[in-house]
Amino acid sequence: IARWPTFPLSLDPYYHLVVARQVSEAGGPLVYEWGQHAPIGRPQLYPPLLHLLLAAGLRLGVSGTVVLRLMSVLVVPLVLTTIYLVMRGLWDKSTALMSLWLALVPFSFVLHGTIALASSLALLELLWLLLAVHQGRVVAAGGLLALMVYTHLGLPWIALVSLLSYAV
């Protein structure tokens, strides 16, 4: 909270804010970015979940900078809470607490979490996916995997490798 004025910490969230404004103006997800590589444009390469969340904040009348700051400030506590809850569901409370402490050791984990918002959201989904698979909740696991594809294109492949190694 003390660092609120310094968020977001890099330019990447501002790019997502621009796309979120375009999503808000278009009334839904974009399949083509007309602002990139002008005058030709290019297909939209990012999945739309982050842009839809940011656009929802914009549609509620919250300023873009405040939406980015809220997202940057809230995503890391959400990831840390999820780490604790999922590890407690997979093992026990002491393992969950140790996992939480280990996640907090490298400051780069916290720093990257506030900058790479889409991958942080996909990490949340990945953790819940692992718990759903462990509990045998196939429909929930399938839904979370599909949501990961809608959030970030890099992490679903990590999820599939994790699931394959879990199955072996």
Coordinates of C-alpha atoms in Angstrom, one line a residue:
I1 CA 0.0 0.0 0.0
A2 CA 2.9 2.3 0.7
R3 CA 4.2 1.9 -2.8
W4 CA 0.8 2.6 -4.4
P5 CA 2.0 5.7 -6.3
T6 CA 4.8 3.7 -8.0
F7 CA 2.5 1.1 -9.5
P8 CA 2.5 -0.2 -12.2
L9 CA 6.2 -0.8 -12.2
S10 CA 6.8 -1.3 -15.9
L11 CA 5.3 -0.4 -19.3
D12 CA 3.8 -3.8 -20.0
P13 CA 0.6 -3.2 -17.9
Y14 CA 0.1 0.1 -19.8
Y15 CA 0.0 -1.9 -23.1
H16 CA -2.7 -4.1 -21.6
L17 CA -4.6 -1.0 -20.5
V18 CA -4.5 0.4 -24.1
V19 CA -5.9 -3.0 -25.4
A20 CA -8.5 -2.9 -22.5
R21 CA -9.7 0.5 -23.7
Q22 CA -10.0 -0.8 -27.2
V23 CA -12.0 -3.8 -25.8
S24 CA -14.2 -1.4 -23.9
E25 CA -14.9 0.7 -27.0
A26 CA -15.5 -2.4 -29.1
G27 CA -17.8 -3.9 -26.6
G28 CA -16.0 -7.3 -26.4
P29 CA -12.8 -9.2 -27.1
L30 CA -10.6 -8.1 -30.1
V31 CA -9.3 -10.4 -32.7
Y32 CA -7.3 -7.7 -34.5
E33 CA -5.1 -4.9 -33.1
W34 CA -5.5 -1.9 -35.3
G35 CA -3.1 0.2 -33.2
Q36 CA -0.1 -2.1 -33.5
H37 CA 2.1 -2.2 -36.5
A38 CA 0.3 0.7 -38.1
P39 CA -1.0 1.2 -40.7
I40 CA -1.6 -2.5 -41.4
G41 CA -2.2 -3.8 -37.8
R42 CA -1.9 -7.4 -36.7
P43 CA -4.0 -10.2 -35.2
Q44 CA -4.4 -10.0 -31.5
L45 CA -1.8 -12.3 -29.9
Y46 CA -2.9 -12.1 -26.3
P47 CA -5.8 -14.0 -24.9
P48 CA -8.5 -11.7 -23.7
L49 CA -9.2 -12.5 -20.0
L50 CA -6.8 -9.8 -18.5
H51 CA -8.1 -7.2 -21.1
L52 CA -11.7 -8.1 -20.2
L53 CA -11.0 -7.6 -16.5
L54 CA -9.3 -4.3 -17.0
A55 CA -12.1 -3.2 -19.4
A56 CA -14.7 -4.1 -16.7
G57 CA -13.0 -1.7 -14.4
L58 CA -12.9 1.0 -17.0
R59 CA -16.6 0.5 -17.8
L60 CA -17.3 1.0 -14.1
G61 CA -15.8 4.4 -14.4
V62 CA -12.5 3.7 -12.6
S63 CA -9.5 5.5 -14.2
G64 CA -7.0 3.3 -16.1
T65 CA -4.1 4.0 -13.7
V66 CA -6.2 3.0 -10.7
V67 CA -7.4 -0.2 -12.4
L68 CA -3.7 -1.1 -13.1
R69 CA -2.6 -0.2 -9.6
L70 CA -5.4 -2.3 -8.1
M71 CA -4.6 -5.3 -10.3
S72 CA -0.8 -4.9 -9.5
V73 CA -1.4 -4.7 -5.8
L74 CA -4.0 -7.4 -5.5
V75 CA -2.6 -10.1 -7.8
V76 CA 0.4 -11.1 -5.5
P77 CA -1.6 -11.5 -2.3
L78 CA -4.1 -13.6 -4.4
V79 CA -1.3 -15.8 -5.7
L80 CA 0.2 -16.2 -2.2
T81 CA -3.2 -17.1 -0.7
T82 CA -3.7 -19.6 -3.5
I83 CA -0.3 -21.2 -2.9
Y84 CA -1.2 -21.7 0.8
L85 CA -4.7 -23.0 0.1
V86 CA -3.7 -25.4 -2.7
M87 CA -0.7 -26.7 -0.8
R88 CA -2.8 -27.3 2.2
G89 CA -5.3 -29.2 0.0
L90 CA -2.5 -31.3 -1.5
W91 CA -0.5 -32.0 1.7
D92 CA -0.9 -30.4 5.1
K93 CA -0.7 -27.0 6.9
S94 CA 3.1 -27.1 7.6
T95 CA 3.9 -27.9 3.9
A96 CA 1.5 -25.1 2.9
L97 CA 3.2 -22.6 5.2
M98 CA 6.7 -23.7 4.0
S99 CA 5.6 -23.3 0.4
L100 CA 4.3 -19.8 1.2
W101 CA 7.6 -18.8 2.8
L102 CA 9.6 -20.2 -0.1
A103 CA 7.5 -18.2 -2.6
L104 CA 8.2 -15.1 -0.6
V105 CA 12.0 -15.6 -0.4
P106 CA 12.9 -14.3 -3.9
F107 CA 11.7 -10.7 -4.3
S108 CA 11.8 -11.2 -8.0
F109 CA 8.7 -13.5 -7.6
V110 CA 6.8 -10.7 -6.1
L111 CA 8.2 -8.1 -8.5
H112 CA 7.4 -10.2 -11.6
G113 CA 3.9 -11.0 -10.2
T114 CA 3.1 -7.3 -10.1
I115 CA 4.4 -6.7 -13.7
A116 CA 3.3 -9.8 -15.6
L117 CA -0.4 -9.6 -14.7
A118 CA -1.6 -12.2 -17.3
S119 CA 0.9 -14.8 -16.3
S120 CA 0.1 -14.2 -12.6
L121 CA -3.6 -14.8 -13.3
A122 CA -2.7 -18.0 -15.2
L123 CA -0.5 -19.1 -12.3
L124 CA -3.6 -18.8 -10.1
E125 CA -5.5 -21.0 -12.5
L126 CA -2.6 -23.5 -12.7
L127 CA -2.5 -24.0 -9.0
W128 CA -6.2 -24.6 -8.7
L129 CA -6.0 -26.9 -11.7
L130 CA -3.4 -29.1 -9.9
L131 CA -5.7 -29.3 -6.9
A132 CA -8.7 -30.1 -9.0
V133 CA -6.8 -32.9 -10.7
H134 CA -5.5 -34.2 -7.4
Q135 CA -9.1 -34.3 -6.1
G136 CA -10.4 -36.0 -9.2
R137 CA -12.6 -33.1 -10.2
V138 CA -12.3 -33.6 -14.0
V139 CA -14.9 -31.0 -15.1
A140 CA -13.3 -28.3 -12.9
A141 CA -9.8 -29.2 -14.2
G142 CA -11.0 -29.0 -17.8
G143 CA -12.6 -25.7 -17.1
L144 CA -9.5 -24.3 -15.5
L145 CA -7.3 -25.5 -18.3
A146 CA -9.6 -23.8 -20.8
L147 CA -9.5 -20.7 -18.7
M148 CA -5.7 -20.8 -18.8
V149 CA -5.8 -20.8 -22.6
Y150 CA -8.1 -17.7 -22.3
T151 CA -5.6 -16.0 -20.0
H152 CA -2.0 -16.7 -21.2
L153 CA -0.7 -18.8 -24.1
G154 CA 2.5 -19.9 -22.4
L155 CA 1.2 -21.5 -19.2
P156 CA -1.3 -24.1 -20.5
W157 CA 1.7 -26.0 -22.0
I158 CA 3.4 -26.0 -18.6
A159 CA 0.1 -27.3 -17.1
L160 CA -0.1 -30.1 -19.6
V161 CA 3.6 -31.1 -18.9
S162 CA 2.7 -30.9 -15.2
L163 CA -0.4 -33.1 -15.6
L164 CA 1.6 -35.6 -17.7
S165 CA 4.3 -35.9 -15.1
Y166 CA 1.6 -36.2 -12.4
A167 CA 0.0 -39.0 -14.3
V168 CA 3.2 -41.0 -14.7

